[in-house]
Amino acid sequence: MTNKILLAIDPGASKPHAYALFKDEKLVDYGLIRNCEELNYLVMTRQPEMAVIEDQHIAKNMRAGLKLAQAAGGLAELLKYMDVRVRLIPAREWTKAFMRWRKGWPPRKAYLPAVVKITQ
């Protein structure tokens, strides 16, 4: 076991932001991040090796897309300040990863860590 911990964050235009924690490619925790203190506590207690954040596609609603992109950028900078490696994952890949995981292809396999490996 390598005990690699991955923090995945789905930013919302308005708080809270959703997160999921994976340990060795298995979902171990999930919840909401309401403020910087909660993110700091999460990083300090779980010590993720890397964080992935959904990158926003701005096509239909420019104003909402801009707010989401700003939230993602703010989270990325805060995590970098806390010495956590950060990768932005395109929304299309993010959605594909979680839809496959929800459908169970293959059963009990989380695809988000596999997406991260592709983007490294």
Protein backbone atom coordinates (compact mmCIF):
# COMPACT_ATOMS: atom_id res chain seq x y z
CA MET A 1 0.00 0.00 0.00
CA THR A 2 1.28 3.41 -0.92
CA ASN A 3 -1.28 5.37 1.12
CA LYS A 4 -1.60 8.11 -1.50
CA ILE A 5 -4.30 10.58 -0.58
CA LEU A 6 -6.10 12.60 -3.25
CA LEU A 7 -8.41 15.52 -2.48
CA ALA A 8 -10.98 16.23 -5.21
CA ILE A 9 -12.89 19.52 -5.08
CA ASP A 10 -15.94 20.54 -7.11
CA PRO A 11 -16.16 24.31 -6.67
CA GLY A 12 -19.52 26.02 -6.48
CA ALA A 13 -20.19 29.59 -7.61
CA SER A 14 -21.39 30.27 -4.10
CA LYS A 15 -20.14 28.31 -1.12
CA PRO A 16 -20.03 25.53 -0.07
CA HIS A 17 -17.69 23.57 -2.32
CA ALA A 18 -18.02 19.78 -2.47
CA TYR A 19 -15.01 17.56 -1.78
CA ALA A 20 -14.11 13.89 -1.88
CA LEU A 21 -11.06 12.20 -0.39
CA PHE A 22 -9.55 9.13 -1.99
CA LYS A 23 -6.95 6.91 -0.36
CA ASP A 24 -5.25 4.44 -2.70
CA GLU A 25 -8.01 5.11 -5.29
CA LYS A 26 -10.83 4.31 -2.83
CA LEU A 27 -13.34 6.88 -1.63
CA VAL A 28 -12.81 7.37 2.11
CA ASP A 29 -14.58 10.65 2.88
CA TYR A 30 -16.67 13.38 1.30
CA GLY A 31 -18.43 16.54 2.38
CA LEU A 32 -18.61 20.30 2.01
CA ILE A 33 -16.03 23.04 2.46
CA ARG A 34 -17.72 26.20 3.72
CA ASN A 35 -14.71 28.42 4.45
CA CYS A 36 -10.91 28.62 4.46
CA GLU A 37 -10.66 27.26 8.00
CA GLU A 38 -12.46 24.06 6.99
CA LEU A 39 -10.16 23.62 3.98
CA ASN A 40 -7.13 24.22 6.20
CA TYR A 41 -8.37 21.66 8.75
CA LEU A 42 -9.01 19.12 5.99
CA VAL A 43 -5.51 19.56 4.55
CA MET A 44 -3.79 19.51 7.96
CA THR A 45 -5.60 16.41 9.23
CA ARG A 46 -5.69 14.35 6.01
CA GLN A 47 -2.45 15.60 4.39
CA PRO A 48 -3.38 14.96 0.74
CA GLU A 49 -0.53 14.38 -1.67
CA MET A 50 -2.44 16.09 -4.47
CA ALA A 51 -5.66 18.01 -5.05
CA VAL A 52 -7.71 18.04 -8.22
CA ILE A 53 -10.21 20.77 -8.95
CA GLU A 54 -12.89 20.78 -11.62
CA ASP A 55 -11.93 23.35 -14.24
CA GLN A 56 -14.91 25.28 -15.52
CA HIS A 57 -16.17 25.40 -19.09
CA ILE A 58 -17.59 28.83 -19.83
CA ALA A 59 -20.02 28.47 -22.72
CA LYS A 60 -23.68 29.06 -21.95
CA ASN A 61 -23.70 31.31 -18.88
CA MET A 62 -20.66 33.58 -18.93
CA ARG A 63 -21.35 35.21 -15.55
CA ALA A 64 -21.80 31.90 -13.68
CA GLY A 65 -18.82 30.38 -15.48
CA LEU A 66 -16.62 33.31 -14.49
CA LYS A 67 -17.62 32.98 -10.81
CA LEU A 68 -16.90 29.24 -10.89
CA ALA A 69 -13.53 29.83 -12.54
CA GLN A 70 -12.65 32.42 -9.89
CA ALA A 71 -13.61 29.98 -7.13
CA ALA A 72 -11.48 27.24 -8.71
CA GLY A 73 -8.53 29.61 -9.05
CA GLY A 74 -8.84 30.78 -5.46
CA LEU A 75 -8.97 27.21 -4.17
CA ALA A 76 -5.97 26.26 -6.31
CA GLU A 77 -3.86 29.15 -4.99
CA LEU A 78 -4.83 28.44 -1.39
CA LEU A 79 -3.91 24.76 -1.75
CA LYS A 80 -0.58 25.65 -3.39
CA TYR A 81 0.12 27.97 -0.45
CA MET A 82 -0.46 24.94 1.82
CA ASP A 83 2.12 22.97 -0.23
CA VAL A 84 -0.44 20.70 -1.91
CA ARG A 85 0.11 19.88 -5.59
CA VAL A 86 -2.89 20.98 -7.65
CA ARG A 87 -4.25 19.89 -11.03
CA LEU A 88 -7.24 21.40 -12.79
CA ILE A 89 -9.34 18.73 -14.52
CA PRO A 90 -11.56 19.74 -17.48
CA ALA A 91 -15.25 19.58 -16.61
CA ARG A 92 -15.91 17.00 -19.35
CA GLU A 93 -13.33 14.57 -17.91
CA TRP A 94 -14.52 15.23 -14.36
CA THR A 95 -18.13 14.42 -15.26
CA LYS A 96 -17.15 11.33 -17.25
CA ALA A 97 -15.09 10.02 -14.33
CA PHE A 98 -17.88 10.36 -11.79
CA MET A 99 -20.64 9.08 -14.09
CA ARG A 100 -18.63 5.94 -14.81
CA TRP A 101 -18.00 5.51 -11.07
CA ARG A 102 -21.70 5.95 -10.25
CA LYS A 103 -22.68 3.37 -12.87
CA GLY A 104 -20.15 0.94 -11.45
CA TRP A 105 -17.87 0.47 -14.50
CA PRO A 106 -16.15 -1.59 -13.10
CA PRO A 107 -17.89 -1.98 -9.73
CA ARG A 108 -16.45 -0.05 -6.78
CA LYS A 109 -13.76 1.58 -8.94
CA ALA A 110 -13.32 5.35 -8.67
CA TYR A 111 -12.17 6.80 -11.98
CA LEU A 112 -11.07 10.23 -10.80
CA PRO A 113 -7.59 9.05 -9.73
CA ALA A 114 -7.19 7.52 -13.19
CA VAL A 115 -8.06 10.88 -14.77
CA VAL A 116 -5.42 12.52 -12.60
CA LYS A 117 -2.79 10.05 -13.82
CA ILE A 118 -3.63 10.98 -17.42
CA THR A 119 -3.24 14.70 -16.77
CA GLN A 120 0.09 14.50 -14.94
